[in-house]
XYZ file of C-alpha atoms in Angstrom:
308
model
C -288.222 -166.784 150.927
C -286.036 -166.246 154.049
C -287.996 -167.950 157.460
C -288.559 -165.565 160.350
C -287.246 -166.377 163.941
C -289.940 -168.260 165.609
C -288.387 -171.648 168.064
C -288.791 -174.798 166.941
C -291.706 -176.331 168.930
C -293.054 -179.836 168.061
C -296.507 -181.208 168.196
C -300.015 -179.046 167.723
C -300.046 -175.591 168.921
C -301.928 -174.397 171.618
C -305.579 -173.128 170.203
C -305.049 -175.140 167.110
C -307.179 -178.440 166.111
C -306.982 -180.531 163.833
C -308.918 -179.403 160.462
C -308.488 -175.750 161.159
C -308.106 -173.394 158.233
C -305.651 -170.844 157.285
C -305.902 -167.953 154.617
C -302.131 -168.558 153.715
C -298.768 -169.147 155.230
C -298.547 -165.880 157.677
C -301.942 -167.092 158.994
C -299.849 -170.618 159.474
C -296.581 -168.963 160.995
C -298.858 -166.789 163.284
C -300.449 -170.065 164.398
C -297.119 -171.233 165.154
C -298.365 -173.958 162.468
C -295.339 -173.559 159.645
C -292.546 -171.773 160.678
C -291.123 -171.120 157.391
C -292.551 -168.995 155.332
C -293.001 -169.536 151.617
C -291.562 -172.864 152.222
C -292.460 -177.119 152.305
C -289.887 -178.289 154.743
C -290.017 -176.230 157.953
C -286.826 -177.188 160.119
C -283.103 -177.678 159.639
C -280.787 -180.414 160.141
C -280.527 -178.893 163.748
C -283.356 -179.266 165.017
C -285.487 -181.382 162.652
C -288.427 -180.655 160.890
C -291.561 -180.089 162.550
C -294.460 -179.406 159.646
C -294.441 -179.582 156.071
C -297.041 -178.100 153.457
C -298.446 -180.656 150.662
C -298.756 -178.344 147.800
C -298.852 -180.913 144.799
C -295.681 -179.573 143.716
C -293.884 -183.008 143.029
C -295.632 -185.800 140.623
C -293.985 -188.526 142.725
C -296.125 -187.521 145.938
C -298.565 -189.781 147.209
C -301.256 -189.154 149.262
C -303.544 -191.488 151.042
C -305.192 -190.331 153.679
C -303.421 -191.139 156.787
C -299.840 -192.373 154.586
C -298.028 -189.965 152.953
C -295.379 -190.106 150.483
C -293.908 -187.112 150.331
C -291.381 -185.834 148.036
C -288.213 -183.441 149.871
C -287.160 -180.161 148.400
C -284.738 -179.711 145.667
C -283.691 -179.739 141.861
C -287.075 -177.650 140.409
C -286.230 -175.186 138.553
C -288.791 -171.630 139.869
C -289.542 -170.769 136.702
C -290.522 -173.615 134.424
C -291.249 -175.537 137.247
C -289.638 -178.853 136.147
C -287.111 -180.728 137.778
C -283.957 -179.796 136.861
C -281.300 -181.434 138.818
C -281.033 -184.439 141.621
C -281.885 -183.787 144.790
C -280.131 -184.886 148.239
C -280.912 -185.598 151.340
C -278.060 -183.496 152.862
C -280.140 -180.431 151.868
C -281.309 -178.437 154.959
C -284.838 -179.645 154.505
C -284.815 -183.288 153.221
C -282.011 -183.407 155.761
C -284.624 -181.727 159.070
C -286.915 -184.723 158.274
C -284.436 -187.342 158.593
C -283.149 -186.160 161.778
C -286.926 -185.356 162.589
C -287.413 -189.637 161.420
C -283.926 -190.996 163.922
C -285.527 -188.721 166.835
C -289.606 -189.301 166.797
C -290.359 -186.205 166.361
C -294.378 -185.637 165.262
C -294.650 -183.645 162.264
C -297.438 -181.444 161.673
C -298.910 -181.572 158.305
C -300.712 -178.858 156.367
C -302.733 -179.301 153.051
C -302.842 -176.414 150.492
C -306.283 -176.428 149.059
C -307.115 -175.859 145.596
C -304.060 -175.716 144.028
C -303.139 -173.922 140.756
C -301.215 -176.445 138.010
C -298.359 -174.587 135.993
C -295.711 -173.232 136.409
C -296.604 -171.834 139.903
C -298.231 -173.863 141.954
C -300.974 -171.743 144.544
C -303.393 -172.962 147.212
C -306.196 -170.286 146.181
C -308.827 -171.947 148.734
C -306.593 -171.609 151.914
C -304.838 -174.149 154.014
C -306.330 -176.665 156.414
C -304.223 -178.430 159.299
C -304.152 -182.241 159.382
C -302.619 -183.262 162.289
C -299.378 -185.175 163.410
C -297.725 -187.343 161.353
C -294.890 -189.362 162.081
C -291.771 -189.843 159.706
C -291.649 -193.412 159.028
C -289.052 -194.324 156.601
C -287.470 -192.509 153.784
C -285.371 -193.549 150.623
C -284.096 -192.316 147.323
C -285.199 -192.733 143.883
C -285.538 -192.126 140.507
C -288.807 -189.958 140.356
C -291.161 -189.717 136.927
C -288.982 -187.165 135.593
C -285.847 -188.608 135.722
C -283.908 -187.194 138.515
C -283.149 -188.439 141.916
C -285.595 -187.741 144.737
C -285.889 -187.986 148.250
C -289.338 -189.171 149.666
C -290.663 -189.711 152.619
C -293.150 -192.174 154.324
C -295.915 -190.012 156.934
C -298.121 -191.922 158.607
C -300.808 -190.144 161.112
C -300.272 -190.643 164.879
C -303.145 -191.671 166.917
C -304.246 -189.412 169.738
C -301.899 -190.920 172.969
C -299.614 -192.634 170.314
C -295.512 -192.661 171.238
C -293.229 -192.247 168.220
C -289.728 -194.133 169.625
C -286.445 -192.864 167.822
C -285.523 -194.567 165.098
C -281.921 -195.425 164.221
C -281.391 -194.047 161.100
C -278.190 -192.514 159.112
C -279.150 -189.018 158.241
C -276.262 -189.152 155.420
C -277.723 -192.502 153.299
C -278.305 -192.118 149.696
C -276.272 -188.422 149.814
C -273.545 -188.811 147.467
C -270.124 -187.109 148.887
C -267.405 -187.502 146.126
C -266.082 -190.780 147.304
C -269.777 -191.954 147.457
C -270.292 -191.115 143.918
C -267.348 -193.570 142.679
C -269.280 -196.159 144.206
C -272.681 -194.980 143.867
C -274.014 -198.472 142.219
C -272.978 -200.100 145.489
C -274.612 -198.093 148.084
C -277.679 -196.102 146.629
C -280.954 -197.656 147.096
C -281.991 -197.552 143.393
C -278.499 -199.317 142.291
C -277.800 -201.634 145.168
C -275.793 -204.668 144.319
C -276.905 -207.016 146.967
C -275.450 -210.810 145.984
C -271.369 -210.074 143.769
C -272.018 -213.195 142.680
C -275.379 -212.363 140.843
C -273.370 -209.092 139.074
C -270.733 -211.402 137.910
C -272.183 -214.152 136.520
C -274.295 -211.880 134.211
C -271.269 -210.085 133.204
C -269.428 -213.183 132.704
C -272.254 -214.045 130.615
C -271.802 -211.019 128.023
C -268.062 -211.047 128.820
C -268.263 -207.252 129.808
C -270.463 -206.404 126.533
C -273.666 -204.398 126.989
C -276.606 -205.587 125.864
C -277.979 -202.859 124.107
C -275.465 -200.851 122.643
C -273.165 -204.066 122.445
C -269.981 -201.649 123.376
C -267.788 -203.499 125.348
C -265.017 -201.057 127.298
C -261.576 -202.223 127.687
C -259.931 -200.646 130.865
C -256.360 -201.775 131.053
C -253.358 -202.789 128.517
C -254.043 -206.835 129.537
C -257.655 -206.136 127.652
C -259.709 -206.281 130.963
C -263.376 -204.662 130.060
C -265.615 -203.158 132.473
C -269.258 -203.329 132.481
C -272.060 -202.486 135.185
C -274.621 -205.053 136.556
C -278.260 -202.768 136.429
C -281.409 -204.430 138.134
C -284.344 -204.081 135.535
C -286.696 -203.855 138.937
C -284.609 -202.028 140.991
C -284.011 -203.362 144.445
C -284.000 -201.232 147.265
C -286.992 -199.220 149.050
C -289.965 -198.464 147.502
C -289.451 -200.707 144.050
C -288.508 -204.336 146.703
C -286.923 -205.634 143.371
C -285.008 -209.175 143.793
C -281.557 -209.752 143.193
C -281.009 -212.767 140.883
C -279.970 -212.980 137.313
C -283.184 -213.143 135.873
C -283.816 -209.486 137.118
C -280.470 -208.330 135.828
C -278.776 -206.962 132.643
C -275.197 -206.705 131.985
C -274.926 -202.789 130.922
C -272.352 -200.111 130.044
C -272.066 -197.165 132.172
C -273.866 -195.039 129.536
C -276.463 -197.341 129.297
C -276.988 -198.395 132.933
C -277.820 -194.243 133.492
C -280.321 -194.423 131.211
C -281.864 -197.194 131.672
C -281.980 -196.801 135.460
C -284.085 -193.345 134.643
C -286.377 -194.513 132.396
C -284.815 -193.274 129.344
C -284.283 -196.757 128.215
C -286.873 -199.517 128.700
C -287.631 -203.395 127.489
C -290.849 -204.211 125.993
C -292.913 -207.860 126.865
C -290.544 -209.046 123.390
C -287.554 -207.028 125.245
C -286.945 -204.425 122.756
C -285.294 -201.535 123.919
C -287.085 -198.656 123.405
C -286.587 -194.862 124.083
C -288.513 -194.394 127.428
C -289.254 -190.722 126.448
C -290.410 -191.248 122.290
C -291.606 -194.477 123.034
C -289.518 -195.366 119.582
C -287.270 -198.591 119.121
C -283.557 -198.883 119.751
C -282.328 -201.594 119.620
C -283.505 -205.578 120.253
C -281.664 -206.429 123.671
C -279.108 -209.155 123.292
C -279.954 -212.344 125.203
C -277.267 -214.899 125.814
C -278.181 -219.050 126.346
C -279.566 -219.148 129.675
C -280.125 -216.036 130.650
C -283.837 -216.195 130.772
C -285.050 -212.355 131.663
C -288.245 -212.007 133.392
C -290.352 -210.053 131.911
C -292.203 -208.991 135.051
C -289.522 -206.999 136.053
C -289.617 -205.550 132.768
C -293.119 -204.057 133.410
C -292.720 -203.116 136.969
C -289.586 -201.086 135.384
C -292.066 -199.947 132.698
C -294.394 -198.702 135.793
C -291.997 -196.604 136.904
C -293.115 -193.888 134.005
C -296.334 -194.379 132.649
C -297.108 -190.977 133.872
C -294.121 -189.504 132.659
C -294.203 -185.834 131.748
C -292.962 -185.610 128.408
């Protein structure tokens, strides 16, 4: 739905306090409390974003009181209500609270209460207003149903607390053309911290994935390419480390997968199909490349409340 004109205004509106409750979202734009009607995100790259609406709409969300994590808007498809397609954070919304994050803007946050599950998600009980929240930090990642997601870390401002601009690049983790060549280098879930980490494990396998065992030759001299993927990824939220024993030596095709949970290694490291749970293939382990099998379940983690 289409916002109305109303200015951007940060911080609580006058005659508002904090655990007031709304009937729905005109009783919130009237308030001045949510600008944009019929939507999460109010604000634009612009001007930031200056409230959001926690609807339960994304399985990633977390909520905990005074921290938030908060998933952006994007790639769910209206009428199954799945997720559909990656999301960015160059979309108007996701985009509003990254500016909202560089400048210290508060955010006001509304809960829907007593929402509907299915395909569309309702707060039948009303709205209530939880204060100002400040945008902390955000990231991308692989969310439980396989896309890429932008989320966002809220924590709630104490009365008299100052929220100092943050230096931030509103444009990380967006993938422009260029930025998708290169994607394993600069996203957050496929970071390749340490070259020499990658290419000792590839040296290891000499280029040959090690669970499909393909190995791709690139050029007339017989040079093969293969992609170094962190089992726990590295990069905000997952804080995985970058040495060999958290690494496999993938091929593209496999690397995608894995990184989305549609391949994963058991405690024995079997590869299994992260969506059937069935067996694939037993992952190839060369001398001395002892895999830790801690990553391996934080990996595993990552989906044990996969919708399937």
């Amino acid at each position: 739905m289409a916002a109305r004109t109303r200015s951007v205004s940060f911080g609580t509106p006058d005659g508002v306090t904090e655990g007031a409750w709304f009937k729905g979202h005109a009783e919130l734009h009237a308030a001045g409390v949510h600008r944009f009607l019929g939507r999460g995100i109010s604000g634009t790259d612009k001007t930031g974003a200056d409230s959001i609406v926690l609807s339960g709409g994304y399985v990633d969300d977390r909520d905990e009181g005074d921290l938030v994590v908060y998933t952006g808007e994007g790639g769910r498809d209206r009428d199954s209500g799945r997720m559909v397609a990656d999301q960015s954070l160059g979309d108007s919304g996701n985009a509003a609270l990254v500016v909202s994050q560089a400048m210290g803007h508060p955010l006001r946050v509304v809960e829907g209460l007593g929402i509907t599950q299915g395909k569309r998600r309702r707060a039948t009980k009303g709205y209530i207003y939880r204060g100002l929240f400040r945008v902390a930090d955000h990231w991308m990642t692989v969310g439980q149903e396989g896309f890429r997601i932008c989320q966002f870390k809220l924590l709630k401002i104490e009365p008299g607390q100052l929220v100092p601009p943050q230096r931030v690049d509103p444009l990380a983790g967006a993938e422009t053309p260029i930025e998708e060549q290169v994607r394993r280098y600069v996203s957050q879930d496929r970071l390749v911290r340490d070259s020499k980490v990658a290419s000792a494990v590839k040296k290891m396998y000499d280029n040959t994935c090690q669970i499909c065992r393909e190995r791709l030759i690139v050029s007339l001299e017989g040079e093969a390419y293969s992609e170094a993927a962190h089992i726990q990824a590295v990069g905000k939220p997952h804080l995985g480390v970058d040495r060999i024993d958290n690494v496999l030596c993938l091929c593209p095709n496999c690397h995608a997968l894995f990184d989305r949970g549609a391949l994963q290694l058991t405690d024995t490291l079997d590869v299994i199909d992260g969506i059937t749970g069935r067996f694939r293939a037993a992952l190839a382990q060369a001398k001395g490349h002892n895999i830790g099998i801690e990553f391996a379940r934080k990996h595993r983690e990552r989906w044990a409340d996969r919708l399937t």
